[in-house]
């Protein structure tokens, strides 16, 4: 009896004052209501109830790097397209020049991302996803993003003019100007937004050849242009399919396009890219007469298969991230390797 009495007294003490660690007694449920007491009883001892999850702290250097979009840098590998097509990759001088051009184009693209995020910081804070961007979240001050972005936008063409040639610097300047115009107004203009993004890919493919003084084939430019339009319009189509009924959560202009129109664009672009590549591969001047097999013509098979494989993802509406499709689909990667091998053999005259 004595033990029971002592235990009742302890419970009564808890009922009056509560436990020292902030955990209420069972008897509180009778006084405070069942719901509140049940919620309180679920609290772990010695711990406070956590508030809304806070975003992980990001330092300024890491925030700047994230704003520069490292995942997008893979696109800049296109700078080797023209030299590779012309067989001009097999010298240290050419390789060093292309590495420099890659770095300069990456700097120019990063400048655009920094300035764009600084300009859109206020709007991004109201967006469910974009509010986590370092500038919108406050990890990178807007003034710092503007300063570093502006510095890179000026520095990249200047270095190109000094270490490459004037036409490379001019192309970089045009790229930065076009992309900034896109960020400010052109991304709100139907069709023009597709053309601007496509032109950015064509500029990447051109700049390596211009830096090395390599003449650019008209079929190379047409194939690159329509191939880029195919991927860009497939990306927009996938976004439209995935965000149907949620246009406010994605690109503002996307709601102005119909999925039927975007499907028409990527199908037209795919057909034009295949036709242009076939004409390019069949050019008499590019056929190696001493090779064992007509590798350049055979590469048409791999190119067409690659387009058809990518079109599967476009048709499903899952080509919203082109770099993920290219890097993660094993079949597409193998087809790409086969194409590289055959075209390489054609360039080497084997």
Tab-separated table of C-alpha atoms in Angstrom, residues 128-247:
chain	number	residue	atom	x	y	z
A	128	UNK	CA	7.736	25.725	-55.201
A	129	UNK	CA	10.978	24.425	-56.743
A	130	UNK	CA	12.975	27.442	-57.890
A	131	UNK	CA	12.866	28.971	-54.412
A	132	UNK	CA	15.621	26.488	-53.492
A	133	UNK	CA	18.034	28.043	-55.976
A	134	UNK	CA	20.968	29.586	-54.081
A	135	UNK	CA	20.209	33.173	-55.147
A	136	UNK	CA	16.493	32.935	-54.381
A	137	UNK	CA	17.213	31.192	-51.065
A	138	UNK	CA	19.629	33.943	-50.040
A	139	UNK	CA	22.818	31.890	-49.984
A	140	UNK	CA	24.214	33.958	-52.870
A	141	UNK	CA	23.459	37.708	-52.622
A	142	UNK	CA	21.830	39.168	-55.737
A	143	UNK	CA	24.582	41.783	-56.054
A	144	UNK	CA	27.281	39.096	-55.953
A	145	UNK	CA	25.498	37.033	-58.647
A	146	UNK	CA	25.224	40.107	-60.871
A	147	UNK	CA	28.867	41.056	-60.299
A	148	UNK	CA	30.351	37.624	-60.983
A	149	UNK	CA	27.981	36.955	-63.888
A	150	UNK	CA	28.800	40.298	-65.480
A	151	UNK	CA	32.512	39.727	-64.931
A	152	UNK	CA	32.426	36.319	-66.622
A	153	UNK	CA	30.322	37.699	-69.499
A	154	UNK	CA	33.006	40.317	-70.206
A	155	UNK	CA	36.045	38.183	-69.397
A	156	UNK	CA	35.213	35.171	-71.619
A	157	UNK	CA	35.165	37.100	-74.950
A	158	UNK	CA	38.245	39.108	-73.940
A	159	UNK	CA	40.250	35.954	-73.237
A	160	UNK	CA	38.963	34.435	-76.490
A	161	UNK	CA	40.118	37.500	-78.431
A	162	UNK	CA	43.551	37.253	-76.814
A	163	UNK	CA	44.197	33.495	-76.892
A	164	UNK	CA	42.014	32.353	-79.812
A	165	UNK	CA	40.888	34.640	-82.622
A	166	UNK	CA	38.459	37.552	-83.119
A	167	UNK	CA	35.695	35.423	-84.656
A	168	UNK	CA	35.651	33.129	-81.598
A	169	UNK	CA	35.361	36.182	-79.345
A	170	UNK	CA	32.581	37.574	-81.556
A	171	UNK	CA	30.645	34.320	-81.366
A	172	UNK	CA	30.950	34.214	-77.570
A	173	UNK	CA	29.776	37.832	-77.350
A	174	UNK	CA	26.808	37.045	-79.609
A	175	UNK	CA	25.967	33.996	-77.496
A	176	UNK	CA	25.963	35.967	-74.237
A	177	UNK	CA	23.912	38.793	-75.780
A	178	UNK	CA	21.372	36.396	-77.276
A	179	UNK	CA	20.970	34.420	-74.054
A	180	UNK	CA	20.530	37.563	-71.955
A	181	UNK	CA	17.902	38.794	-74.419
A	182	UNK	CA	16.234	35.409	-74.030
A	183	UNK	CA	16.205	35.735	-70.237
A	184	UNK	CA	14.732	39.242	-70.401
A	185	UNK	CA	12.102	38.958	-73.128
A	186	UNK	CA	12.615	36.394	-75.898
A	187	UNK	CA	11.614	33.448	-73.715
A	188	UNK	CA	8.100	34.923	-73.714
A	189	UNK	CA	7.785	34.920	-77.524
A	190	UNK	CA	6.261	31.844	-79.162
A	191	UNK	CA	8.560	29.912	-81.525
A	192	UNK	CA	11.360	32.462	-81.011
A	193	UNK	CA	12.133	30.796	-77.676
A	194	UNK	CA	12.675	27.475	-79.476
A	195	UNK	CA	14.863	29.137	-82.098
A	196	UNK	CA	17.060	30.880	-79.511
A	197	UNK	CA	17.719	27.697	-77.524
A	198	UNK	CA	18.418	25.790	-80.749
A	199	UNK	CA	20.806	28.506	-81.938
A	200	UNK	CA	22.724	28.167	-78.676
A	201	UNK	CA	23.459	24.520	-79.518
A	202	UNK	CA	24.494	25.423	-83.067
A	203	UNK	CA	26.894	28.050	-81.694
A	204	UNK	CA	28.468	25.421	-79.458
A	205	UNK	CA	28.987	23.151	-82.460
A	206	UNK	CA	30.427	25.986	-84.555
A	207	UNK	CA	32.858	27.561	-82.130
A	208	UNK	CA	35.372	24.705	-82.040
A	209	UNK	CA	35.723	24.761	-85.816
A	210	UNK	CA	36.004	28.551	-85.905
A	211	UNK	CA	38.683	28.536	-83.200
A	212	UNK	CA	40.789	26.105	-85.245
A	213	UNK	CA	40.045	27.731	-88.605
A	214	UNK	CA	38.140	24.699	-89.949
A	215	UNK	CA	35.606	25.320	-92.773
A	216	UNK	CA	32.121	24.289	-91.669
A	217	UNK	CA	30.078	22.084	-93.994
A	218	UNK	CA	26.582	23.335	-94.768
A	219	UNK	CA	25.226	19.831	-94.092
A	220	UNK	CA	27.000	19.788	-90.733
A	221	UNK	CA	25.255	23.023	-89.735
A	222	UNK	CA	21.850	21.858	-91.004
A	223	UNK	CA	22.144	18.498	-89.226
A	224	UNK	CA	23.240	20.175	-85.997
A	225	UNK	CA	20.483	22.768	-86.200
A	226	UNK	CA	17.631	20.349	-86.789
A	227	UNK	CA	19.073	17.836	-84.341
A	228	UNK	CA	19.119	20.533	-81.670
A	229	UNK	CA	15.583	21.628	-82.549
A	230	UNK	CA	14.477	17.998	-82.243
A	231	UNK	CA	15.834	17.742	-78.687
A	232	UNK	CA	14.621	21.196	-77.620
A	233	UNK	CA	11.069	20.694	-78.904
A	234	UNK	CA	10.979	17.151	-77.458
A	235	UNK	CA	11.969	18.636	-74.103
A	236	UNK	CA	9.176	21.216	-74.317
A	237	UNK	CA	6.718	18.519	-75.386
A	238	UNK	CA	7.677	16.337	-72.424
A	239	UNK	CA	7.267	19.264	-70.034
A	240	UNK	CA	3.843	20.039	-71.518
A	241	UNK	CA	2.735	16.415	-71.125
A	242	UNK	CA	4.011	16.083	-67.555
A	243	UNK	CA	2.665	19.454	-66.398
A	244	UNK	CA	-0.739	19.229	-68.085
A	245	UNK	CA	-3.154	21.158	-65.897
A	246	UNK	CA	-0.289	22.633	-63.844
A	247	UNK	CA	0.982	25.281	-66.224
